[in-house]
Amino acid sequence: MNPDVSLYGIIADLRREHPTPAAMETLDMVVADLGKTRDNLKDAVADLEGKPLPPGGKPVLDELVERAREEGVYDLDYGPDPYDKPPAEPLDEATAGIGAMLAFWSVLGVALAIAATVAGLQKIFGSGG
């Protein structure tokens, strides 16, 4: 495996070597699937199996797979996606205390607003007689 060769470098080379609309569309489909598979060409090609390729796109895809295998970048595994689900953090006492104080003052604020509204309405309707 040549550490200087990347999967996207191979794709760029193929774009230069095969500047046809079918090749470009096929490589665009591969790049779109690479985004879903975290740069795993093996999985991206498997996802493309059920999709129709443009006429003349299959040889370009086969050449991409062959070059990727030769360079050792065909079946890359970067592990689980770190942005998929962040780990849950434990709630410490300080954070719980701040949350409790915010809840208390929010409830108190709502209660005072209701009391002021009721007092204002009583004053308006009570003096109208």
XYZ file of N, CA, C and O in Angstrom:
516
model
N 0.847 -1.191 0.000
C 0.000 0.000 0.000
C 0.877 1.233 0.000
O 1.761 1.392 0.835
N 0.623 2.098 -0.921
C 1.358 3.353 -1.009
C 0.649 4.381 -0.129
O -0.500 4.729 -0.400
N 1.308 4.892 0.907
C 0.623 5.811 1.816
C 0.264 7.146 1.156
O -0.552 7.884 1.665
N 0.892 7.445 0.023
C 0.611 8.713 -0.651
C -0.611 8.625 -1.563
O -1.065 9.625 -2.087
N -1.138 7.423 -1.785
C -2.285 7.243 -2.669
C -3.549 7.128 -1.819
O -3.630 6.306 -0.919
N -4.522 7.970 -2.131
C -5.795 7.902 -1.429
C -6.874 7.461 -2.408
O -6.689 7.500 -3.636
N -7.974 7.063 -1.861
C -9.107 6.654 -2.674
C -9.566 7.810 -3.558
O -9.846 7.640 -4.746
N -9.587 9.004 -2.995
C -10.026 10.166 -3.759
C -8.992 10.564 -4.809
O -9.338 11.125 -5.847
N -7.720 10.258 -4.555
C -6.690 10.472 -5.567
C -6.897 9.562 -6.762
O -6.736 9.981 -7.918
N -7.262 8.317 -6.505
C -7.545 7.369 -7.586
C -8.757 7.856 -8.388
O -8.760 7.824 -9.621
N -9.770 8.338 -7.694
C -10.967 8.838 -8.374
C -10.609 10.050 -9.234
O -11.066 10.164 -10.381
N -9.772 10.936 -8.718
C -9.342 12.103 -9.496
C -8.571 11.671 -10.741
O -8.769 12.235 -11.828
N -7.701 10.668 -10.593
C -6.969 10.150 -11.749
C -7.927 9.596 -12.793
O -7.760 9.841 -13.995
N -8.928 8.846 -12.350
C -9.895 8.268 -13.283
C -10.710 9.357 -13.981
O -11.065 9.218 -15.150
N -11.001 10.428 -13.283
C -11.728 11.544 -13.907
C -10.901 12.147 -15.043
O -11.449 12.515 -16.087
N -9.576 12.262 -14.824
C -8.706 12.810 -15.871
C -8.551 11.828 -17.035
O -8.495 12.230 -18.188
N -8.475 10.545 -16.721
C -8.261 9.531 -17.747
C -9.521 9.222 -18.556
O -9.428 8.802 -19.704
N -10.682 9.389 -17.947
C -11.958 9.068 -18.603
C -12.899 10.275 -18.493
O -13.846 10.262 -17.704
N -12.663 11.315 -19.304
C -13.487 12.528 -19.190
C -14.822 12.436 -19.935
O -15.268 13.393 -20.541
N -15.467 11.291 -19.844
C -16.768 11.119 -20.504
C -17.894 11.387 -19.505
O -17.707 11.227 -18.291
N -19.058 11.776 -19.993
C -20.191 11.995 -19.079
C -20.540 10.742 -18.271
O -20.867 10.841 -17.085
N -20.470 9.563 -18.893
C -20.806 8.330 -18.181
C -19.816 8.070 -17.050
O -20.218 7.693 -15.940
N -18.542 8.287 -17.310
C -17.523 8.075 -16.277
C -17.705 9.076 -15.138
O -17.631 8.705 -13.961
N -17.951 10.328 -15.481
C -18.130 11.362 -14.451
C -19.350 11.053 -13.580
O -19.290 11.163 -12.358
N -20.443 10.667 -14.217
C -21.662 10.366 -13.456
C -21.456 9.145 -12.552
O -21.889 9.137 -11.397
N -20.772 8.143 -13.073
C -20.496 6.949 -12.273
C -19.631 7.297 -11.073
O -19.915 6.886 -9.939
N -18.580 8.072 -11.303
C -17.693 8.449 -10.202
C -18.411 9.363 -9.202
O -18.162 9.283 -7.995
N -19.320 10.218 -9.695
C -20.119 11.044 -8.782
C -20.996 10.167 -7.891
O -21.150 10.439 -6.691
N -21.569 9.116 -8.473
C -22.395 8.192 -7.683
C -21.551 7.500 -6.618
O -21.987 7.338 -5.473
N -20.326 7.123 -6.978
C -19.428 6.470 -6.018
C -19.088 7.424 -4.885
O -19.156 7.058 -3.709
N -18.734 8.664 -5.232
C -18.363 9.640 -4.204
C -19.540 9.912 -3.266
O -19.368 10.013 -2.052
N -20.752 9.985 -3.814
C -21.935 10.194 -2.964
C -22.106 9.038 -1.991
O -22.410 9.252 -0.810
N -21.896 7.807 -2.473
C -22.031 6.652 -1.576
C -20.875 6.559 -0.593
O -21.047 6.041 0.512
N -19.705 7.060 -0.971
C -18.578 7.050 -0.031
C -18.890 7.911 1.190
O -18.467 7.601 2.295
N -19.641 8.973 0.974
C -20.036 9.817 2.098
C -20.939 9.089 3.075
O -20.927 9.365 4.267
N -21.708 8.126 2.581
C -22.617 7.365 3.446
C -21.903 6.204 4.137
O -22.377 5.707 5.152
N -20.787 5.751 3.559
C -20.114 4.556 4.082
C -18.809 4.880 4.786
O -18.012 3.980 5.045
N -18.573 6.149 5.079
C -17.331 6.583 5.733
C -16.106 6.129 4.943
O -15.175 5.550 5.461
N -16.118 6.402 3.630
C -15.003 6.160 2.711
C -14.666 4.685 2.530
O -13.518 4.346 2.247
N -15.634 3.817 2.671
C -15.404 2.402 2.430
C -15.927 2.065 1.039
O -17.138 1.990 0.817
N -14.989 1.883 0.088
C -15.370 1.635 -1.293
C -16.115 0.320 -1.448
O -17.064 0.226 -2.232
N -15.726 -0.674 -0.680
C -16.406 -1.975 -0.766
C -17.897 -1.812 -0.473
O -18.743 -2.316 -1.212
N -18.222 -1.094 0.596
C -19.628 -0.876 0.953
C -20.327 0.025 -0.064
O -21.505 -0.181 -0.382
N -19.609 1.029 -0.570
C -20.206 1.938 -1.556
C -20.551 1.190 -2.834
O -21.627 1.392 -3.413
N -19.655 0.314 -3.276
C -19.924 -0.471 -4.491
C -21.094 -1.421 -4.244
O -21.946 -1.606 -5.116
N -21.172 -1.991 -3.062
C -22.296 -2.874 -2.734
C -23.615 -2.096 -2.776
O -24.633 -2.618 -3.238
N -23.594 -0.838 -2.312
C -24.799 -0.007 -2.366
C -25.198 0.315 -3.801
O -26.375 0.498 -4.098
N -24.211 0.406 -4.686
C -24.494 0.727 -6.084
C -25.003 -0.476 -6.879
O -25.483 -0.314 -7.992
N -24.883 -1.670 -6.321
C -25.285 -2.888 -7.035
C -26.731 -2.811 -7.522
O -27.045 -3.235 -8.607
N -27.630 -2.277 -6.750
C -29.037 -2.240 -7.134
C -29.402 -1.030 -7.971
O -30.530 -0.919 -8.432
N -28.475 -0.103 -8.171
C -28.777 1.123 -8.911
C -28.273 0.997 -10.347
O -27.202 0.435 -10.583
N -29.001 1.553 -11.293
C -28.528 1.499 -12.680
C -27.366 2.474 -12.889
O -27.449 3.638 -12.505
N -26.297 1.988 -13.471
C -25.165 2.838 -13.810
C -25.379 3.410 -15.202
O -26.054 2.802 -16.032
N -24.770 4.557 -15.482
C -24.880 5.093 -16.833
C -24.225 4.138 -17.837
O -23.292 3.412 -17.472
N -24.669 4.129 -19.080
C -24.040 3.263 -20.078
C -22.547 3.584 -20.189
O -22.166 4.734 -20.333
N -21.730 2.569 -20.052
C -20.287 2.760 -20.104
C -19.658 3.061 -18.749
O -18.452 3.274 -18.659
N -20.442 3.076 -17.708
C -19.919 3.391 -16.382
C -19.327 2.189 -15.666
O -18.462 2.339 -14.800
N -19.785 1.003 -16.010
C -19.328 -0.223 -15.332
C -17.818 -0.435 -15.472
O -17.150 -0.747 -14.479
N -17.214 -0.251 -16.663
C -15.757 -0.432 -16.762
C -14.973 0.545 -15.879
O -13.945 0.187 -15.309
N -15.467 1.763 -15.752
C -14.792 2.750 -14.901
C -14.885 2.319 -13.445
O -13.906 2.402 -12.696
N -16.048 1.827 -13.038
C -16.228 1.344 -11.673
C -15.316 0.146 -11.403
O -14.676 0.070 -10.351
N -15.234 -0.766 -12.372
C -14.361 -1.932 -12.214
C -12.895 -1.510 -12.099
O -12.147 -2.075 -11.302
N -12.496 -0.515 -12.890
C -11.110 -0.032 -12.823
C -10.836 0.627 -11.475
O -9.764 0.448 -10.894
N -11.809 1.364 -10.959
C -11.664 1.987 -9.640
C -11.471 0.920 -8.572
O -10.574 1.030 -7.724
N -12.289 -0.108 -8.606
C -12.187 -1.188 -7.620
C -10.828 -1.869 -7.726
O -10.168 -2.128 -6.715
N -10.381 -2.131 -8.951
C -9.095 -2.805 -9.153
C -7.939 -1.965 -8.614
O -7.083 -2.467 -7.880
N -7.933 -0.673 -8.943
C -6.852 0.197 -8.453
C -6.891 0.338 -6.933
O -5.852 0.368 -6.278
N -8.094 0.443 -6.381
C -8.224 0.586 -4.928
C -7.714 -0.664 -4.223
O -7.052 -0.564 -3.181
N -7.994 -1.820 -4.769
C -7.484 -3.069 -4.181
C -5.967 -3.109 -4.252
O -5.300 -3.509 -3.295
N -5.404 -2.712 -5.400
C -3.945 -2.704 -5.556
C -3.267 -1.778 -4.543
O -2.196 -2.079 -4.036
N -3.906 -0.655 -4.262
C -3.319 0.334 -3.350
C -3.707 0.090 -1.890
O -3.260 0.800 -1.001
N -4.577 -0.885 -1.646
C -4.958 -1.203 -0.273
C -5.952 -0.241 0.343
O -6.022 -0.114 1.560
N -6.740 0.446 -0.495
C -7.727 1.402 0.027
C -9.160 0.986 -0.335
O -10.072 1.796 -0.288
N -9.345 -0.291 -0.676
C -10.655 -0.779 -1.095
C -11.616 -0.945 0.074
O -12.782 -0.563 0.001
N -11.132 -1.507 1.172
C -12.011 -1.822 2.304
C -11.483 -1.149 3.567
O -11.028 -1.809 4.493
N -11.545 0.182 3.597
C -11.053 0.938 4.751
C -12.079 0.905 5.875
O -13.277 0.947 5.635
N -11.586 0.844 7.106
C -12.476 0.840 8.269
C -11.944 1.846 9.278
O -10.875 1.663 9.850
N -12.688 2.925 9.461
C -12.283 3.964 10.401
C -12.959 3.801 11.762
O -12.910 4.692 12.589
N -13.617 2.678 11.981
C -14.282 2.444 13.257
C -15.643 3.104 13.289
O -16.119 3.649 12.301
N -16.279 3.077 14.450
C -17.621 3.670 14.557
C -17.573 5.183 14.369
O -16.583 5.827 14.689
N -18.648 5.721 13.846
C -18.750 7.152 13.608
C -18.796 7.891 14.946
O -19.718 7.704 15.728
N -17.806 8.752 15.219
C -17.797 9.444 16.509
C -18.902 10.478 16.632
O -19.230 10.916 17.725
N -19.499 10.877 15.511
C -20.547 11.895 15.556
C -21.944 11.298 15.508
O -22.927 12.029 15.504
N -22.029 9.978 15.464
C -23.328 9.332 15.370
C -24.143 9.550 16.640
O -25.230 10.089 16.608
N -23.608 9.107 17.780
C -24.292 9.278 19.057
C -23.241 9.650 20.106
O -22.400 8.831 20.456
N -23.289 10.866 20.594
C -22.313 11.228 21.611
C -22.569 10.445 22.899
O -23.720 10.133 23.216
N -21.517 10.127 23.625
C -21.715 9.392 24.875
C -22.455 10.252 25.896
O -22.258 11.461 25.967
N -23.307 9.606 26.651
C -24.050 10.312 27.692
C -23.115 10.647 28.847
O -22.323 9.825 29.281
N -23.210 11.882 29.308
C -22.372 12.294 30.426
C -23.187 12.211 31.712
O -24.374 12.543 31.720
N -22.551 11.804 32.793
C -23.282 11.756 34.068
C -23.605 13.174 34.541
O -22.854 14.109 34.300
N -24.732 13.297 35.221
C -25.164 14.589 35.746
C -24.542 14.792 37.122
O -24.810 14.028 38.054
N -23.703 15.808 37.247
C -23.067 16.047 38.547
C -23.982 16.903 39.435
O -24.986 17.450 38.988
N -23.620 17.007 40.711
C -24.463 17.712 41.689
C -24.602 19.188 41.369
O -25.685 19.762 41.531
N -23.551 19.811 40.876
C -23.610 21.243 40.579
C -24.592 21.513 39.439
O -25.398 22.449 39.514
N -24.522 20.694 38.407
C -25.428 20.875 37.270
C -26.871 20.617 37.695
O -27.785 21.350 37.309
N -27.092 19.610 38.512
C -28.441 19.322 39.008
C -28.949 20.477 39.869
O -30.118 20.857 39.771
N -28.083 21.050 40.672
C -28.465 22.185 41.516
C -28.834 23.408 40.691
O -29.820 24.090 40.971
N -28.060 23.670 39.659
C -28.363 24.798 38.782
C -29.701 24.561 38.090
O -30.533 25.476 37.987
N -29.943 23.350 37.640
C -31.215 23.020 36.999
C -32.385 23.202 37.950
O -33.433 23.729 37.573
N -32.212 22.782 39.192
C -33.279 22.922 40.186
C -33.561 24.400 40.463
O -34.726 24.804 40.568
N -32.523 25.205 40.577
C -32.713 26.644 40.829
C -33.411 27.308 39.642
O -34.309 28.146 39.826
N -33.022 26.958 38.433
C -33.680 27.528 37.256
C -35.159 27.147 37.226
O -36.015 27.976 36.914
N -35.457 25.902 37.543
C -36.849 25.454 37.567
C -37.634 26.215 38.632
O -38.762 26.681 38.380
N -37.062 26.372 39.825
C -37.734 27.077 40.917
C -38.040 28.517 40.528
O -39.164 28.991 40.682
N -37.044 29.233 40.009
C -37.240 30.637 39.675
C -38.186 30.795 38.478
O -38.925 31.779 38.395
N -38.202 29.832 37.585
C -39.137 29.895 36.465
C -40.572 29.742 36.962
O -41.468 30.483 36.549
N -40.802 28.773 37.835
C -42.135 28.564 38.396
C -42.567 29.786 39.203
O -43.714 30.250 39.097
N -41.652 30.359 39.993
C -41.965 31.547 40.786
C -42.319 32.719 39.861
O -43.280 33.455 40.123
N -41.575 32.883 38.761
C -41.862 33.961 37.809
C -43.230 33.811 37.172
O -43.971 34.788 37.018
N -43.589 32.591 36.812
C -44.903 32.340 36.221
C -46.000 32.612 37.255
O -47.029 33.223 36.945
N -45.782 32.187 38.495
C -46.780 32.414 39.553
C -46.978 33.911 39.795
O -48.125 34.378 39.943
N -45.897 34.680 39.819
C -46.019 36.132 40.014
C -46.724 36.793 38.831
O -47.519 37.722 39.020
N -46.460 36.318 37.623
C -47.127 36.876 36.444
C -48.621 36.599 36.503
O -49.440 37.474 36.186
N -48.988 35.392 36.932
C -50.415 35.057 37.057
C -51.056 35.921 38.137
O -52.160 36.462 37.950
N -50.373 36.079 39.273
C -50.927 36.898 40.362
C -51.106 38.350 39.918
O -52.127 38.985 40.225
N -50.129 38.886 39.178
C -50.245 40.270 38.705
C -51.407 40.404 37.707
O -52.141 41.399 37.716
N -51.585 39.424 36.857
C -52.681 39.458 35.885
C -54.028 39.409 36.586
O -54.945 40.181 36.271
N -54.168 38.510 37.568
C -55.426 38.392 38.312
C -55.712 39.689 39.073
O -56.843 40.203 39.041
N -54.688 40.256 39.707
C -54.882 41.511 40.459
C -55.281 42.641 39.518
O -56.169 43.450 39.841
N -54.662 42.693 38.358
C -54.999 43.735 37.394
C -56.416 43.585 36.872
O -57.144 44.570 36.729
N -56.819 42.349 36.586
C -58.174 42.120 36.100
C -59.212 42.447 37.163
O -60.280 43.001 36.869
N -58.914 42.118 38.441
C -59.842 42.448 39.532
C -59.996 43.967 39.660
O -61.085 44.465 39.886
N -58.882 44.654 39.487
C -58.936 46.117 39.614
C -59.740 46.712 38.473
O -60.521 47.634 38.664
N -59.558 46.162 37.264
C -60.271 46.691 36.095
C -61.762 46.405 36.228
O -62.601 47.298 36.062
N -62.123 45.163 36.508
C -63.525 44.790 36.549
C -64.195 45.147 37.869
O -65.406 45.288 37.934
N -63.408 45.286 38.918
C -63.987 45.616 40.218
C -64.361 47.081 40.336
O -65.290 47.445 41.035
N -63.683 47.988 39.649
C -63.964 49.399 39.766
C -64.896 49.904 38.680
O -65.200 51.086 38.619
N -65.329 49.018 37.807
C -66.183 49.438 36.694
C -67.628 49.599 37.079
O -68.450 50.040 36.295
N -68.065 49.303 38.279
C -69.459 49.255 38.671
C -70.021 50.489 39.120
O -70.856 51.187 38.912
